[in-house]
Short mmCIF file of C-alpha atoms and ligand atoms in Angstrom, two decimals:
data_model
loop_
_atom_site.label_atom_id
_atom_site.label_comp_id
_atom_site.label_asym_id
_atom_site.label_seq_id
_atom_site.Cartn_x
_atom_site.Cartn_y
_atom_site.Cartn_z
CA UNK A 1 -89.02 98.84 89.92
CA UNK A 2 -85.46 97.88 89.22
CA UNK A 3 -83.73 95.14 91.26
CA UNK A 4 -80.18 94.69 92.22
CA UNK A 5 -79.39 91.30 93.57
CA UNK A 6 -76.20 90.66 95.47
CA UNK A 7 -75.27 87.00 96.01
CA UNK A 8 -72.69 86.43 98.72
CA UNK A 9 -70.32 83.73 97.76
CA UNK A 10 -66.81 84.63 99.05
CA UNK A 11 -66.67 82.25 101.99
CA UNK A 12 -64.35 79.34 102.18
CA UNK A 13 -66.59 76.58 103.33
CA UNK A 14 -64.04 74.90 105.58
CA UNK A 15 -66.39 72.28 106.76
CA UNK A 16 -66.77 70.92 103.19
CA UNK A 17 -63.18 69.64 103.60
CA UNK A 18 -62.61 70.15 99.96
CA UNK A 19 -60.22 72.10 97.68
CA UNK A 20 -63.25 73.09 95.66
CA UNK A 21 -64.84 76.40 96.68
CA UNK A 22 -68.05 75.70 98.62
CA UNK A 23 -70.38 77.28 96.00
CA UNK A 24 -69.07 75.08 93.24
CA UNK A 25 -70.18 71.96 95.04
CA UNK A 26 -73.22 70.53 93.22
CA UNK A 27 -76.82 69.63 93.65
CA UNK A 28 -78.21 67.63 90.77
CA UNK A 29 -74.91 68.20 89.03
CA UNK A 30 -75.35 72.03 89.11
CA UNK A 31 -73.18 74.31 91.36
CA UNK A 32 -74.90 75.59 94.35
CA UNK A 33 -74.13 79.12 93.18
CA UNK A 34 -75.84 78.46 89.82
CA UNK A 35 -78.95 77.25 91.59
CA UNK A 36 -79.23 80.56 93.29
CA UNK A 37 -78.44 82.52 90.11
CA UNK A 38 -80.95 80.59 88.08
CA UNK A 39 -83.62 81.54 90.69
CA UNK A 40 -82.58 85.20 90.85
CA UNK A 41 -82.48 85.59 87.08
CA UNK A 42 -86.19 84.83 86.93
CA UNK A 43 -86.90 88.10 88.65
CA UNK A 44 -87.68 90.91 86.22
CA UNK A 45 -85.42 93.92 85.65
CA UNK A 46 -82.71 92.30 87.86
CA UNK A 47 -79.07 93.12 87.82
CA UNK A 48 -77.09 90.39 89.53
CA UNK A 49 -73.74 90.92 91.32
CA UNK A 50 -71.79 88.07 92.84
CA UNK A 51 -69.37 88.70 95.58
CA UNK A 52 -66.44 86.07 95.38
CA UNK A 53 -63.31 85.52 97.33
CA UNK A 54 -62.04 82.12 98.07
CA UNK A 55 -61.19 80.32 94.72
CA UNK A 56 -62.66 83.31 92.83
CA UNK A 57 -60.87 82.48 89.67
CA UNK A 58 -62.19 78.97 89.65
CA UNK A 59 -65.70 80.14 90.38
CA UNK A 60 -65.62 82.76 87.60
CA UNK A 61 -64.10 80.29 85.15
CA UNK A 62 -66.61 77.57 86.07
CA UNK A 63 -69.55 79.91 85.76
CA UNK A 64 -68.19 82.13 82.99
CA UNK A 65 -71.54 81.92 80.97
CA UNK A 66 -73.47 83.61 83.74
CA UNK A 67 -74.56 87.21 82.86
CA UNK A 68 -73.47 88.90 86.14
CA UNK A 69 -71.08 91.31 87.56
CA UNK A 70 -68.42 89.59 89.53
CA UNK A 71 -67.14 91.47 92.53
CA UNK A 72 -63.94 90.48 94.48
CA UNK A 73 -63.88 90.60 98.29
CA UNK A 74 -60.11 89.74 98.83
CA UNK A 75 -60.51 89.50 102.63
CA UNK A 76 -63.59 88.00 104.12
CA UNK A 77 -64.35 90.54 106.90
CA UNK A 78 -67.99 89.68 107.28
CA UNK A 79 -71.33 89.64 105.46
CA UNK A 80 -71.69 93.44 105.87
CA UNK A 81 -68.17 93.98 104.34
CA UNK A 82 -69.09 91.62 101.48
CA UNK A 83 -72.09 93.81 100.55
CA UNK A 84 -69.96 96.90 100.92
CA UNK A 85 -67.87 95.79 98.06
CA UNK A 86 -70.84 96.30 95.77
CA UNK A 87 -72.12 99.50 97.51
CA UNK A 88 -70.91 101.89 94.73
CA UNK A 89 -72.75 99.85 92.13
CA UNK A 90 -76.18 100.01 93.79
CA UNK A 91 -78.27 102.86 92.52
CA UNK A 92 -80.42 104.81 95.04
CA UNK A 93 -83.81 104.02 93.55
CA UNK A 94 -83.34 100.23 93.03
CA UNK A 95 -84.54 97.46 95.42
CA UNK A 96 -81.41 95.63 96.68
CA UNK A 97 -81.98 91.91 97.39
CA UNK A 98 -79.30 89.97 99.40
CA UNK A 99 -78.95 86.23 98.67
CA UNK A 100 -76.43 83.51 99.54
CA UNK A 101 -74.39 81.40 97.16
CA UNK A 102 -74.65 78.42 99.52
CA UNK A 103 -78.50 78.57 99.95
CA UNK A 104 -79.57 76.74 96.82
CA UNK A 105 -83.24 75.84 97.14
CA UNK A 106 -84.86 79.14 97.65
CA UNK A 107 -88.09 79.52 95.64
CA UNK A 108 -88.88 82.34 93.38
CA UNK A 109 -92.33 82.84 94.96
CA UNK A 110 -90.67 83.44 98.33
CA UNK A 111 -88.50 86.12 96.76
CA UNK A 112 -91.39 87.81 94.85
CA UNK A 113 -93.40 87.85 98.17
CA UNK A 114 -90.46 89.33 100.07
CA UNK A 115 -89.85 92.11 97.52
CA UNK A 116 -93.57 92.98 97.31
CA UNK A 117 -93.28 94.17 100.91
CA UNK A 118 -90.78 96.90 100.11
CA UNK A 119 -91.88 100.63 100.37
CA UNK A 120 -89.91 103.88 101.07
CA UNK A 121 -89.83 103.12 104.79
CA UNK A 122 -89.81 99.34 105.06
CA UNK A 123 -87.18 96.68 105.00
CA UNK A 124 -88.21 93.04 104.15
CA UNK A 125 -86.59 90.25 106.06
CA UNK A 126 -86.95 86.52 105.58
CA UNK A 127 -86.98 84.73 108.87
CA UNK A 128 -87.65 81.14 109.86
CA UNK A 129 -88.91 79.52 113.06
CA UNK A 130 -86.61 76.75 113.92
CA UNK A 131 -86.82 73.83 116.36
CA UNK A 132 -83.01 74.11 116.70
CA UNK A 133 -81.95 77.68 115.86
CA UNK A 134 -78.30 76.82 116.79
CA UNK A 135 -75.84 78.94 114.67
CA UNK A 136 -78.43 81.34 113.44
CA UNK A 137 -78.73 85.03 114.10
CA UNK A 138 -81.84 85.57 116.24
CA UNK A 139 -84.61 88.08 115.60
CA UNK A 140 -85.11 90.27 118.65
CA UNK A 141 -88.65 91.89 118.86
CA UNK A 142 -90.12 94.30 121.33
CA UNK A 143 -93.24 93.49 123.30
CA UNK A 144 -95.55 94.56 120.45
CA UNK A 145 -93.76 92.15 118.16
CA UNK A 146 -91.83 94.81 116.19
CA UNK A 147 -88.37 93.77 115.02
CA UNK A 148 -85.71 95.65 116.86
CA UNK A 149 -82.47 93.99 115.76
CA UNK A 150 -80.72 90.75 114.98
CA UNK A 151 -78.22 89.32 117.40
CA UNK A 152 -75.70 86.70 116.27
CA UNK A 153 -75.50 83.43 118.15
CA UNK A 154 -71.98 84.27 119.21
CA UNK A 155 -72.98 87.55 120.60
CA UNK A 156 -76.19 86.49 122.12
CA UNK A 157 -76.98 86.30 125.86
CA UNK A 158 -78.49 83.08 127.36
CA UNK A 159 -81.94 84.74 127.12
CA UNK A 160 -81.49 85.81 123.46
CA UNK A 161 -80.42 82.26 122.59
CA UNK A 162 -83.88 81.03 123.66
CA UNK A 163 -85.46 82.87 120.69
CA UNK A 164 -86.38 80.39 118.03
CA UNK A 165 -86.89 82.83 115.23
CA UNK A 166 -83.72 82.77 113.13
CA UNK A 167 -82.40 85.00 110.49
CA UNK A 168 -82.19 83.43 107.06
CA UNK A 169 -79.79 86.29 105.97
CA UNK A 170 -82.09 87.08 103.10
CA UNK A 171 -83.44 90.61 102.90
CA UNK A 172 -84.51 93.44 100.54
CA UNK A 173 -84.59 97.07 100.89
CA UNK A 174 -84.17 100.28 98.86
CA UNK A 175 -80.64 100.80 97.63
CA UNK A 176 -80.27 104.37 98.97
CA UNK A 177 -80.90 103.32 102.58
CA UNK A 178 -78.88 100.11 102.32
CA UNK A 179 -75.80 102.14 101.13
CA UNK A 180 -76.23 104.58 104.10
CA UNK A 181 -76.33 101.88 106.64
CA UNK A 182 -73.50 99.92 105.05
CA UNK A 183 -71.22 102.90 105.65
CA UNK A 184 -72.26 102.95 109.35
CA UNK A 185 -71.36 99.36 110.10
CA UNK A 186 -68.79 98.62 112.92
CA UNK A 187 -66.88 95.50 113.77
CA UNK A 188 -67.19 95.75 117.55
CA UNK A 189 -68.55 92.21 118.14
CA UNK A 190 -67.15 88.79 119.19
CA UNK A 191 -66.04 87.88 115.69
CA UNK A 192 -64.59 91.29 114.87
CA UNK A 193 -66.66 91.20 111.65
CA UNK A 194 -68.73 93.62 109.70
CA UNK A 195 -72.25 92.12 110.20
CA UNK A 196 -74.79 92.75 107.53
CA UNK A 197 -77.29 91.87 110.23
CA UNK A 198 -76.52 95.18 112.06
CA UNK A 199 -78.36 97.17 109.44
CA UNK A 200 -81.61 96.06 111.00
CA UNK A 201 -81.02 98.08 114.12
CA UNK A 202 -79.88 100.99 112.00
CA UNK A 203 -83.07 100.78 109.89
CA UNK A 204 -85.19 100.79 113.04
CA UNK A 205 -83.37 103.88 114.45
CA UNK A 206 -84.15 105.51 110.95
CA UNK A 207 -87.86 104.87 111.65
CA UNK A 208 -88.04 102.00 109.19
CA UNK A 209 -90.48 99.08 109.74
CA UNK A 210 -88.99 95.62 109.46
CA UNK A 211 -91.49 93.38 107.68
CA UNK A 212 -90.87 89.69 108.16
CA UNK A 213 -92.06 86.83 106.05
CA UNK A 214 -91.15 83.20 106.07
CA UNK A 215 -90.53 80.57 103.30
CA UNK A 216 -93.27 77.91 102.77
CA UNK A 217 -90.72 75.31 103.68
CA UNK A 218 -87.67 75.43 105.94
CA UNK A 219 -85.55 73.55 103.35
CA UNK A 220 -85.77 76.58 101.05
CA UNK A 221 -83.46 78.59 103.42
CA UNK A 222 -81.05 75.91 104.54
CA UNK A 223 -77.57 76.53 103.74
CA UNK A 224 -74.78 73.96 102.86
CA UNK A 225 -71.95 73.92 105.26
CA UNK A 226 -70.87 70.36 105.02
CA UNK A 227 -71.45 67.18 103.09
CA UNK A 228 -74.30 66.05 105.21
CA UNK A 229 -76.21 69.13 104.45
CA UNK A 230 -75.34 68.84 100.81
CA UNK A 231 -76.70 65.29 100.67
CA UNK A 232 -79.83 66.40 102.62
CA UNK A 233 -80.55 69.15 100.12
CA UNK A 234 -79.83 66.92 97.13
CA UNK A 235 -82.58 64.57 98.30
CA UNK A 236 -85.04 67.52 99.01
CA UNK A 237 -84.33 68.72 95.49
CA UNK A 238 -84.66 65.39 93.86
CA UNK A 239 -87.91 64.66 95.70
CA UNK A 240 -89.27 68.08 94.46
CA UNK A 241 -88.35 67.04 90.86
CA UNK A 242 -89.90 63.63 91.39
CA UNK A 243 -93.13 65.28 92.57
CA UNK A 244 -93.34 67.66 89.53
CA UNK A 245 -93.05 64.53 87.25
CA UNK A 246 -95.66 62.44 89.22
CA UNK A 247 -98.03 65.44 88.84
CA UNK A 248 -97.38 65.37 85.17
CA UNK A 249 -98.50 61.73 85.32
CA UNK A 250 -95.29 59.70 85.40
CA UNK A 251 -95.34 56.62 87.51
CA UNK A 252 -92.26 56.44 89.57
CA UNK A 253 -91.81 53.15 91.38
CA UNK A 254 -90.03 54.98 94.20
CA UNK A 255 -89.69 58.75 94.10
CA UNK A 256 -86.84 58.44 96.69
CA UNK A 257 -84.87 56.38 94.21
CA UNK A 258 -85.10 58.73 91.18
CA UNK A 259 -82.45 61.32 90.09
CA UNK A 260 -82.80 64.04 87.59
CA UNK A 261 -79.63 66.00 86.93
CA UNK A 262 -80.97 68.18 84.17
CA UNK A 263 -84.31 68.29 82.44
CA UNK A 264 -86.85 65.70 81.43
CA UNK A 265 -89.80 66.26 79.20
CA UNK A 266 -92.28 63.41 79.33
CA UNK A 267 -95.36 62.22 77.41
CA UNK A 268 -98.29 60.24 78.87
CA UNK A 269 -98.11 56.98 80.79
CA UNK A 270 -94.36 56.80 81.42
CA UNK A 271 -93.26 54.32 83.98
CA UNK A 272 -89.85 54.61 85.58
CA UNK A 273 -88.54 51.83 87.87
CA UNK A 274 -86.07 52.43 90.74
CA UNK A 275 -82.60 53.96 90.52
CA UNK A 276 -82.93 55.53 87.09
CA UNK A 277 -80.74 58.57 86.60
CA UNK A 278 -81.41 61.24 83.93
CA UNK A 279 -78.69 63.77 82.98
CA UNK A 280 -78.68 66.72 80.62
CA UNK A 281 -81.51 67.28 78.37
CA UNK A 282 -83.98 64.44 77.81
CA UNK A 283 -87.26 63.85 76.08
CA UNK A 284 -89.35 60.75 76.63
CA UNK A 285 -92.53 59.99 74.59
CA UNK A 286 -95.75 58.30 75.50
CA UNK A 287 -96.14 54.78 77.03
CA UNK A 288 -92.42 54.41 77.62
CA UNK A 289 -91.24 51.96 80.31
CA UNK A 290 -87.87 52.37 81.77
CA UNK A 291 -86.44 49.54 83.90
CA UNK A 292 -84.31 49.81 87.07
CA UNK A 293 -80.81 51.08 87.12
CA UNK A 294 -80.65 52.88 83.91
CA UNK A 295 -78.40 55.83 83.30
CA UNK A 296 -79.76 58.11 80.57
CA UNK A 297 -78.13 61.32 79.34
CA UNK A 298 -79.23 63.72 76.56
CA UNK A 299 -81.48 61.13 75.05
CA UNK A 300 -84.65 61.36 72.92
CA UNK A 301 -86.78 58.25 73.36
CA UNK A 302 -89.80 57.74 71.16
CA UNK A 303 -93.32 56.54 72.06
CA UNK A 304 -93.97 52.90 73.21
CA UNK A 305 -90.27 52.13 73.83
CA UNK A 306 -89.33 49.60 76.43
CA UNK A 307 -85.92 50.06 78.18
CA UNK A 308 -85.05 47.02 80.22
CA UNK A 309 -82.90 47.27 83.43
CA UNK A 310 -79.19 48.37 83.52
CA UNK A 311 -78.90 50.25 80.20
CA UNK A 312 -76.47 53.13 79.76
CA UNK A 313 -77.65 55.63 77.11
CA UNK A 314 -75.87 58.83 76.22
CA UNK A 315 -76.47 61.32 73.38
CA UNK A 316 -78.73 58.89 71.59
CA UNK A 317 -82.07 58.72 69.84
CA UNK A 318 -84.31 55.72 70.33
CA UNK A 319 -87.11 55.40 67.76
CA UNK A 320 -90.71 54.56 68.65
CA UNK A 321 -91.64 51.09 69.64
CA UNK A 322 -88.05 49.96 70.16
CA UNK A 323 -86.81 47.57 72.92
CA UNK A 324 -83.41 48.22 74.56
CA UNK A 325 -81.59 45.98 76.98
CA UNK A 326 -81.24 44.71 79.47
CA UNK A 327 -77.49 45.71 79.84
CA UNK A 328 -77.28 47.65 76.54
CA UNK A 329 -75.11 50.64 75.97
CA UNK A 330 -75.98 53.30 73.49
CA UNK A 331 -73.04 55.62 72.98
CA UNK A 332 -73.09 59.18 71.46
CA UNK A 333 -74.52 59.66 67.97
CA UNK A 334 -76.49 56.43 68.06
CA UNK A 335 -79.74 56.85 66.15
CA UNK A 336 -82.25 53.97 66.29
CA UNK A 337 -85.10 54.05 63.94
CA UNK A 338 -88.48 52.68 65.01
CA UNK A 339 -89.05 49.01 65.94
CA UNK A 340 -85.48 48.20 66.68
CA UNK A 341 -84.30 45.74 69.20
CA UNK A 342 -81.00 46.22 70.99
CA UNK A 343 -80.33 43.37 73.33
CA UNK A 344 -77.92 42.50 76.17
CA UNK A 345 -74.25 43.38 76.12
CA UNK A 346 -74.55 45.28 72.92
CA UNK A 347 -72.60 48.49 72.44
CA UNK A 348 -73.57 50.88 69.74
CA UNK A 349 -71.55 53.92 68.87
CA UNK A 350 -72.12 56.68 66.15
CA UNK A 351 -74.32 54.43 64.11
CA UNK A 352 -77.68 54.45 62.55
CA UNK A 353 -79.87 51.31 62.99
CA UNK A 354 -82.69 51.18 60.50
CA UNK A 355 -86.35 50.37 61.05
CA UNK A 356 -87.09 46.92 62.41
CA UNK A 357 -83.38 45.84 62.71
CA UNK A 358 -82.21 43.67 65.54
CA UNK A 359 -78.89 43.50 67.30
CA UNK A 360 -79.85 41.23 70.20
CA UNK A 361 -76.71 39.75 71.76
CA UNK A 362 -73.01 40.56 72.65
CA UNK A 363 -72.10 42.85 69.74
CA UNK A 364 -70.23 46.09 68.95
CA UNK A 365 -71.59 48.23 66.25
CA UNK A 366 -69.48 51.48 65.69
CA UNK A 367 -69.45 53.88 62.83
CA UNK A 368 -72.01 52.00 60.94
CA UNK A 369 -74.93 52.50 58.78
CA UNK A 370 -77.45 49.68 59.20
CA UNK A 371 -80.38 49.50 57.01
CA UNK A 372 -83.99 48.15 57.65
CA UNK A 373 -84.88 44.71 58.78
CA UNK A 374 -81.29 43.68 59.28
CA UNK A 375 -80.55 40.84 61.67
CA UNK A 376 -77.17 40.99 63.36
CA UNK A 377 -76.21 37.74 64.99
CA UNK A 378 -74.74 37.34 68.45
CA UNK A 379 -71.14 38.45 68.94
CA UNK A 380 -70.92 40.43 65.68
CA UNK A 381 -68.23 42.99 65.72
CA UNK A 382 -67.63 45.95 63.47
CA UNK A 383 -63.78 46.38 63.38
CA UNK A 384 -63.97 50.13 62.79
CA UNK A 385 -60.48 51.04 63.95
CA UNK A 386 -57.05 50.21 62.67
CA UNK A 387 -55.22 51.66 65.53
CA UNK A 388 -55.14 55.07 63.92
CA UNK A 389 -58.20 55.81 61.85
CA UNK A 390 -61.87 54.95 62.10
CA UNK A 391 -63.76 53.42 59.08
CA UNK A 392 -67.36 52.97 58.27
CA UNK A 393 -69.44 49.81 57.87
CA UNK A 394 -72.47 49.82 55.73
CA UNK A 395 -75.03 47.00 56.08
CA UNK A 396 -77.76 47.26 53.62
CA UNK A 397 -81.55 46.48 54.09
CA UNK A 398 -82.56 42.88 54.85
CA UNK A 399 -78.96 41.64 55.45
CA UNK A 400 -78.46 38.72 57.86
CA UNK A 401 -75.11 38.62 59.70
CA UNK A 402 -74.33 35.26 61.16
CA UNK A 403 -73.11 35.05 64.71
CA UNK A 404 -69.50 35.83 65.66
CA UNK A 405 -68.79 37.76 62.47
CA UNK A 406 -66.14 40.45 62.15
CA UNK A 407 -66.79 43.11 59.62
CA UNK A 408 -63.59 44.81 58.99
CA UNK A 409 -64.29 48.41 57.95
CA UNK A 410 -64.44 49.94 55.41
CA UNK A 411 -66.84 47.34 54.15
CA UNK A 412 -70.37 47.20 52.68
CA UNK A 413 -72.71 44.20 53.09
CA UNK A 414 -75.17 44.07 50.12
CA UNK A 415 -78.86 44.15 50.35
CA UNK A 416 -80.44 40.91 51.66
CA UNK A 417 -77.00 39.32 51.81
CA UNK A 418 -76.26 36.52 54.25
CA UNK A 419 -72.99 36.25 56.11
CA UNK A 420 -72.03 32.82 57.41
CA UNK A 421 -71.49 32.53 61.15
CA UNK A 422 -67.83 32.95 62.21
CA UNK A 423 -66.70 34.84 59.15
CA UNK A 424 -64.11 37.64 58.99
CA UNK A 425 -65.38 39.91 56.22
CA UNK A 426 -62.76 42.23 54.65
CA UNK A 427 -64.27 42.84 51.29
CA UNK A 428 -67.72 44.11 50.10
CA UNK A 429 -70.23 41.37 49.76
CA UNK A 430 -72.93 41.20 47.02
CA UNK A 431 -76.65 41.50 47.41
CA UNK A 432 -78.73 38.41 48.02
CA UNK A 433 -75.75 35.97 48.15
CA UNK A 434 -74.40 33.86 51.00
CA UNK A 435 -70.84 34.98 51.78
CA UNK A 436 -68.57 33.30 54.21
CA UNK A 437 -64.97 33.08 55.08
CA UNK A 438 -63.89 30.15 57.11
CA UNK A 439 -61.51 27.24 56.84
CA UNK A 440 -63.22 23.92 56.09
CA UNK A 441 -64.05 21.85 59.11
CA UNK A 442 -61.92 18.65 59.34
CA UNK A 443 -61.34 15.98 61.89
CA UNK A 444 -57.77 14.90 62.38
CA UNK A 445 -57.26 11.20 62.66
CA UNK A 446 -54.71 9.69 64.84
CA UNK A 447 -54.57 12.92 67.02
CA UNK A 448 -54.25 12.30 70.73
CA UNK A 449 -54.95 14.56 73.67
CA UNK A 450 -51.87 15.32 75.52
CA UNK A 451 -51.57 13.65 78.86
CA UNK A 452 -49.98 14.85 82.02
CA UNK A 453 -46.55 13.42 82.61
CA UNK A 454 -46.22 11.45 85.95
CA UNK A 455 -43.75 13.12 88.35
CA UNK A 456 -40.81 10.86 89.16
C1 LIG B 501 -75.18 84.52 108.68
C2 LIG B 501 -75.90 85.69 109.45
C3 LIG B 501 -76.84 85.01 110.45
C4 LIG B 501 -77.75 84.06 109.63
C5 LIG B 501 -76.94 83.02 109.00
C6 LIG B 501 -77.89 82.19 108.15
C7 LIG B 501 -74.49 87.57 109.51
C8 LIG B 501 -73.49 88.34 110.37
N1 LIG B 501 -74.95 86.52 110.07
O1 LIG B 501 -74.29 83.91 109.63
O2 LIG B 501 -77.63 85.97 111.08
O3 LIG B 501 -78.61 83.35 110.68
O4 LIG B 501 -76.11 83.67 108.05
O5 LIG B 501 -77.23 81.23 107.58
O6 LIG B 501 -74.73 87.99 108.45
N2 LIG B 501 -69.71 85.70 103.15
C9 LIG B 501 -68.92 86.36 102.30
N3 LIG B 501 -67.91 87.28 102.79
C10 LIG B 501 -67.68 87.39 104.05
C11 LIG B 501 -68.50 86.51 104.99
C12 LIG B 501 -69.46 85.72 104.50
O7 LIG B 501 -69.16 86.39 101.03
O8 LIG B 501 -66.83 88.10 104.46
C13 LIG B 501 -70.76 84.73 102.63
C14 LIG B 501 -70.44 83.41 102.87
O9 LIG B 501 -69.70 82.76 101.75
C15 LIG B 501 -71.83 82.76 103.02
C16 LIG B 501 -72.66 83.88 103.60
O10 LIG B 501 -71.94 85.07 103.33
O11 LIG B 501 -72.42 82.40 101.75
C17 LIG B 501 -72.98 83.75 105.02
O12 LIG B 501 -71.71 83.74 105.72
P1 LIG B 501 -71.48 82.85 107.03
O13 LIG B 501 -70.10 83.14 107.51
O14 LIG B 501 -71.85 81.52 106.76
O15 LIG B 501 -72.46 83.65 108.01
P2 LIG B 501 -73.12 82.95 109.32
O16 LIG B 501 -72.17 83.07 110.36
O17 LIG B 501 -73.62 81.65 109.04
CA1 LIG B 502 -73.59 79.97 107.26
#
């Protein structure tokens, strides 16, 4: 059976108090609307239409990669009116599924279950029993429990308001019938809107059975209307991801203090301390330990790596058995071979560090090729930039760079060369030799410390 999914996303989201259209606000760095899309797209034979209105250009531009049909609703005259905008693109024999761009955590299983209920004469409706159904349309049933209609909170009588079964808004029905009912909607209600919910009563009068089902968890159908709800769903989502990782064997010191804003593939026996944030696409090998407060983005981390607290790693590869941090920064295009040590207050950018090499303290290594078993002393700086262009530093295998050295690129340090501490190296240095550039130490006789002049 073919599916036509219609995602409603034209609303303004006034309570977000933001210039950004509501559906572009993010959970785990991904727009709400994209969460909904990414779930819907997993349904087979599914054609997706998204109804946009407020900030439609920005929505389309931000999500231009989505393979969907964008439909404009220039005036927001209600949920029924929104679906009417797609009406002529719904074929008769398809199943139409209605979703909401601001309900991001809906599960694919819930949708599959809903759709499986559809026959020629049924409408499938997702409802939820709520402790506090305030704001929700209520499901009105007859004495035998058959659904008769949905009444919106604003149109409900005091008795109807007592109903705790709420309308999630999510429903599925055959295209042919949906189109018929859409054309029959009227806006004679408190809000003067065309309510999609009115199709329930129309379906009942056409002899349809309304089959209801509920999500496993209420959070699945919660919408985002303000920043509090956004933060709540962010935590719900993060905890779900933490649970998946823990089931895969990851040790999380505190699943409530873990954030994944992208993907993370993990090996065995990975331990992650508190407040670690992963972004983008990441791969972590076996026996990796990650200390607290690390920010890791688009990284590949080999087996047996230890990352100590407070490291920032972006677009970098860390070879097996390496030790990073604390307080290290690996910037884009950093490639560390196996057994490397990168210590505190070391910044590495667009550089390759060879096997067994160490940069342990207070250094900047940029645009460099560092060989194997190189030791780079504290405070070493590759001067890679003349204010206009960038130049490369090459440090060959086994070299030893004394502390507080400046390597002015382009420059090559030979194999097993030693650079004396405090040198400024501007020319290539030979293999095996000690090279240094410093003025001779001298002690000035007769020199006196200045003294403060007495005020008269
Ligand atoms: C709607 C339902 C209500 C349900 C609730 C669940 C109706 C009439 N009511 O109420 O029964 O309990 O959702 O959250 O359907 N939208 C458009 N164009 C419009 C109007 C709305 O695209 O003209 C979109 C909004 O962007 C939003 C969604 O539809 O994503 C729901 O609209 P909203 O105004 O929030 O509906 P509710 O009053 O909450
Ligand atoms: Ca709403």
